[in-house]
């Protein structure tokens, strides 16, 4: 039986987030001293090499094993700023996924107000199912994202990594449909629910 796989963009997004967090705000990568690099994992040569490998895998549509992706989740989860890293990584994963849907993004910007939501929802549903084995669906006036067995729970059973998917769903809806809003983690397997579910609601001031 073949080993389960996930898109390379998942571990790529996590390591890119680490690099972003570990890069000093006022210095470029070329100016970082060896002492700083030694203390910041995101700036290490190992992480740089893995980012390059995952970028190539994403471009070639070559997945990585689920076990490898879980290892990267756990690596991020050990950091004191893990919540920031997971949120940043989720948004990055969504943007990587949305880049192949340029025409959809243009249509969403040009569509009348009444069609923007349905177009964005349909596009996000396709990307979520294809890339993340996730479901995006309308739930009354809100939108719900659901995953039966998320990597976040398998890696960190306390649910602390679920921030990744909440950020991912919100960014997918923003990128593909211009839907500005926030995700609430209504159900979580860490709390005894059968699946993880996030509910989107529009940000105040946006239609």
Short mmCIF file of C-alpha atoms in Angstrom, two decimals:
data_model
loop_
_atom_site.label_atom_id
_atom_site.label_comp_id
_atom_site.label_asym_id
_atom_site.label_seq_id
_atom_site.Cartn_x
_atom_site.Cartn_y
_atom_site.Cartn_z
CA UNK A 1 0.00 0.00 0.00
CA UNK A 2 1.52 3.36 -1.04
CA UNK A 3 2.49 5.79 1.70
CA UNK A 4 0.09 8.75 2.10
CA UNK A 5 1.33 12.00 0.61
CA UNK A 6 0.56 15.72 0.83
CA UNK A 7 1.44 18.61 -1.53
CA UNK A 8 4.96 19.98 -1.12
CA UNK A 9 3.47 23.44 -0.59
CA UNK A 10 2.40 22.40 2.94
CA UNK A 11 5.90 21.92 4.44
CA UNK A 12 7.13 24.71 2.15
CA UNK A 13 4.68 27.18 3.69
CA UNK A 14 5.72 26.18 7.21
CA UNK A 15 9.44 26.63 6.59
CA UNK A 16 8.86 29.90 4.73
CA UNK A 17 7.00 31.15 7.78
CA UNK A 18 9.92 30.18 10.03
CA UNK A 19 12.34 32.03 7.78
CA UNK A 20 10.11 35.07 7.77
CA UNK A 21 9.80 35.13 11.56
CA UNK A 22 13.52 34.62 12.10
CA UNK A 23 14.65 37.32 9.67
CA UNK A 24 15.57 40.53 11.54
CA UNK A 25 13.20 43.36 10.66
CA UNK A 26 15.90 45.85 9.78
CA UNK A 27 18.39 43.54 8.05
CA UNK A 28 18.44 41.61 4.82
CA UNK A 29 19.49 37.98 4.76
CA UNK A 30 22.87 38.96 3.37
CA UNK A 31 23.58 41.11 6.41
CA UNK A 32 22.75 38.57 9.11
CA UNK A 33 25.77 37.60 11.19
CA UNK A 34 26.81 33.95 11.66
CA UNK A 35 25.97 34.26 15.37
CA UNK A 36 22.39 35.25 14.59
CA UNK A 37 22.01 32.50 12.01
CA UNK A 38 23.20 29.93 14.54
CA UNK A 39 20.43 30.95 16.93
CA UNK A 40 17.63 31.20 14.37
CA UNK A 41 16.51 27.97 12.78
CA UNK A 42 14.64 29.72 10.00
CA UNK A 43 17.90 31.21 8.73
CA UNK A 44 19.87 27.96 8.79
CA UNK A 45 21.36 26.32 5.74
CA UNK A 46 19.28 23.22 6.41
CA UNK A 47 16.02 25.13 6.24
CA UNK A 48 17.17 26.99 3.12
CA UNK A 49 17.95 23.69 1.40
CA UNK A 50 14.59 22.21 2.37
CA UNK A 51 12.74 25.31 1.15
CA UNK A 52 14.48 24.98 -2.21
CA UNK A 53 13.58 21.27 -2.41
CA UNK A 54 9.95 21.90 -1.54
CA UNK A 55 9.73 24.77 -4.04
CA UNK A 56 10.96 22.45 -6.77
CA UNK A 57 8.50 19.79 -5.65
CA UNK A 58 5.62 22.27 -5.73
CA UNK A 59 6.56 23.47 -9.22
CA UNK A 60 6.76 19.88 -10.47
CA UNK A 61 3.61 18.89 -8.60
CA UNK A 62 5.59 16.25 -6.70
CA UNK A 63 4.14 15.52 -3.23
CA UNK A 64 6.00 14.62 -0.04
CA UNK A 65 5.11 11.87 2.38
CA UNK A 66 2.56 12.67 5.05
CA UNK A 67 5.12 11.60 7.66
CA UNK A 68 7.57 14.23 6.42
CA UNK A 69 4.95 16.97 6.55
CA UNK A 70 3.99 15.91 10.07
CA UNK A 71 7.63 16.24 11.10
CA UNK A 72 7.69 19.85 9.90
CA UNK A 73 4.45 20.62 11.76
CA UNK A 74 6.00 19.24 14.96
CA UNK A 75 9.18 21.22 14.39
CA UNK A 76 7.18 24.45 14.20
CA UNK A 77 5.06 23.41 17.18
CA UNK A 78 8.11 23.38 19.46
CA UNK A 79 8.68 27.11 19.05
CA UNK A 80 7.39 29.72 21.51
CA UNK A 81 6.01 31.70 18.53
CA UNK A 82 4.34 28.63 16.99
CA UNK A 83 0.92 30.31 16.78
CA UNK A 84 2.35 33.15 14.67
CA UNK A 85 4.22 30.68 12.47
CA UNK A 86 1.15 28.50 11.86
CA UNK A 87 -1.02 31.50 10.98
CA UNK A 88 1.58 32.90 8.60
CA UNK A 89 2.15 29.47 7.03
CA UNK A 90 -1.57 28.88 6.47
CA UNK A 91 -1.87 32.15 4.59
CA UNK A 92 1.20 31.29 2.53
CA UNK A 93 -0.22 27.87 1.64
CA UNK A 94 -3.44 29.51 0.47
CA UNK A 95 -1.58 32.03 -1.68
CA UNK A 96 0.58 29.29 -3.23
CA UNK A 97 -2.59 27.36 -4.08
CA UNK A 98 -4.42 30.41 -5.45
CA UNK A 99 -1.65 31.34 -7.90
CA UNK A 100 -2.88 28.72 -10.33
CA UNK A 101 -6.32 30.31 -10.33
CA UNK A 102 -5.43 33.72 -11.75
CA UNK A 103 -8.44 33.84 -14.07
CA UNK A 104 -10.78 33.13 -11.17
CA UNK A 105 -9.26 36.00 -9.18
CA UNK A 106 -9.80 38.40 -12.08
CA UNK A 107 -13.40 37.27 -12.52
CA UNK A 108 -14.07 37.70 -8.80
CA UNK A 109 -12.86 41.30 -8.92
CA UNK A 110 -15.00 42.05 -11.99
CA UNK A 111 -18.14 40.18 -10.92
CA UNK A 112 -21.22 42.00 -9.63
CA UNK A 113 -21.57 41.98 -5.84
CA UNK A 114 -24.20 39.25 -5.90
CA UNK A 115 -21.90 36.81 -7.71
CA UNK A 116 -18.66 37.45 -5.83
CA UNK A 117 -19.51 35.19 -2.90
CA UNK A 118 -20.69 32.24 -5.00
CA UNK A 119 -17.70 32.48 -7.35
CA UNK A 120 -15.21 32.68 -4.49
CA UNK A 121 -16.89 29.83 -2.65
CA UNK A 122 -16.85 27.57 -5.70
CA UNK A 123 -13.19 28.28 -6.40
CA UNK A 124 -12.15 27.79 -2.77
CA UNK A 125 -14.08 24.53 -2.65
CA UNK A 126 -12.15 23.13 -5.61
CA UNK A 127 -8.74 24.16 -4.29
CA UNK A 128 -9.45 22.93 -0.75
CA UNK A 129 -10.60 19.52 -1.98
CA UNK A 130 -7.76 19.04 -4.45
CA UNK A 131 -4.89 20.31 -2.32
CA UNK A 132 -5.88 19.72 1.29
CA UNK A 133 -8.55 16.99 1.32
CA UNK A 134 -10.80 19.60 2.89
CA UNK A 135 -14.40 20.65 2.33
CA UNK A 136 -15.59 24.23 1.91
CA UNK A 137 -19.35 24.76 1.86
CA UNK A 138 -22.02 27.35 2.48
CA UNK A 139 -23.59 27.13 5.94
CA UNK A 140 -26.46 29.56 5.94
CA UNK A 141 -25.11 33.11 5.89
CA UNK A 142 -21.65 31.83 6.81
CA UNK A 143 -19.12 29.57 5.10
CA UNK A 144 -17.64 26.48 6.70
CA UNK A 145 -14.33 24.73 6.12
CA UNK A 146 -14.03 21.14 7.35
CA UNK A 147 -11.30 18.47 7.52
CA UNK A 148 -11.93 14.98 8.85
CA UNK A 149 -8.31 14.12 9.70
CA UNK A 150 -6.18 17.27 9.60
CA UNK A 151 -2.42 17.11 9.69
CA UNK A 152 -2.54 19.64 12.51
CA UNK A 153 -4.21 17.21 14.92
CA UNK A 154 -2.12 14.24 13.89
CA UNK A 155 1.04 16.27 14.50
CA UNK A 156 -0.09 18.09 17.66
CA UNK A 157 -3.12 16.41 19.29
CA UNK A 158 -3.76 19.40 21.55
CA UNK A 159 -5.09 21.34 18.54
CA UNK A 160 -2.50 24.12 18.74
CA UNK A 161 -1.57 23.70 15.07
CA UNK A 162 -5.16 24.06 13.84
CA UNK A 163 -4.46 27.78 13.45
CA UNK A 164 -2.79 26.77 10.18
CA UNK A 165 -6.01 25.63 8.54
CA UNK A 166 -8.14 28.46 9.90
CA UNK A 167 -5.72 30.96 8.33
CA UNK A 168 -5.61 28.89 5.14
CA UNK A 169 -9.39 28.86 4.68
CA UNK A 170 -9.73 32.58 5.37
CA UNK A 171 -6.95 33.44 2.92
CA UNK A 172 -8.36 31.17 0.21
CA UNK A 173 -11.69 32.97 0.39
CA UNK A 174 -9.96 36.34 0.32
CA UNK A 175 -7.65 35.47 -2.59
CA UNK A 176 -10.18 33.65 -4.76
CA UNK A 177 -13.34 35.58 -3.99
CA UNK A 178 -12.36 38.85 -2.40
CA UNK A 179 -14.21 37.71 0.72
CA UNK A 180 -12.80 39.56 3.71
CA UNK A 181 -13.55 37.88 7.02
CA UNK A 182 -12.36 35.73 9.88
CA UNK A 183 -12.50 32.04 10.78
CA UNK A 184 -13.74 30.66 14.09
CA UNK A 185 -12.65 27.13 15.03
CA UNK A 186 -16.11 25.88 15.99
CA UNK A 187 -15.29 22.18 16.22
CA UNK A 188 -11.98 20.46 16.92
CA UNK A 189 -10.98 16.85 17.32
CA UNK A 190 -8.78 17.98 20.20
CA UNK A 191 -12.02 18.87 22.04
CA UNK A 192 -13.66 15.54 21.28
CA UNK A 193 -15.48 16.47 18.05
CA UNK A 194 -15.54 14.04 15.14
CA UNK A 195 -13.83 16.50 12.78
CA UNK A 196 -12.28 19.93 12.70
CA UNK A 197 -14.48 22.73 11.36
CA UNK A 198 -13.98 26.46 10.93
CA UNK A 199 -16.78 28.97 10.34
CA UNK A 200 -16.17 32.08 8.25
CA UNK A 201 -18.02 35.31 8.85
CA UNK A 202 -17.63 38.59 7.00
CA UNK A 203 -15.51 41.27 8.59
CA UNK A 204 -17.50 44.33 9.68
CA UNK A 205 -17.47 46.94 6.97
CA UNK A 206 -17.22 44.44 4.09
CA UNK A 207 -20.09 43.08 2.05
#
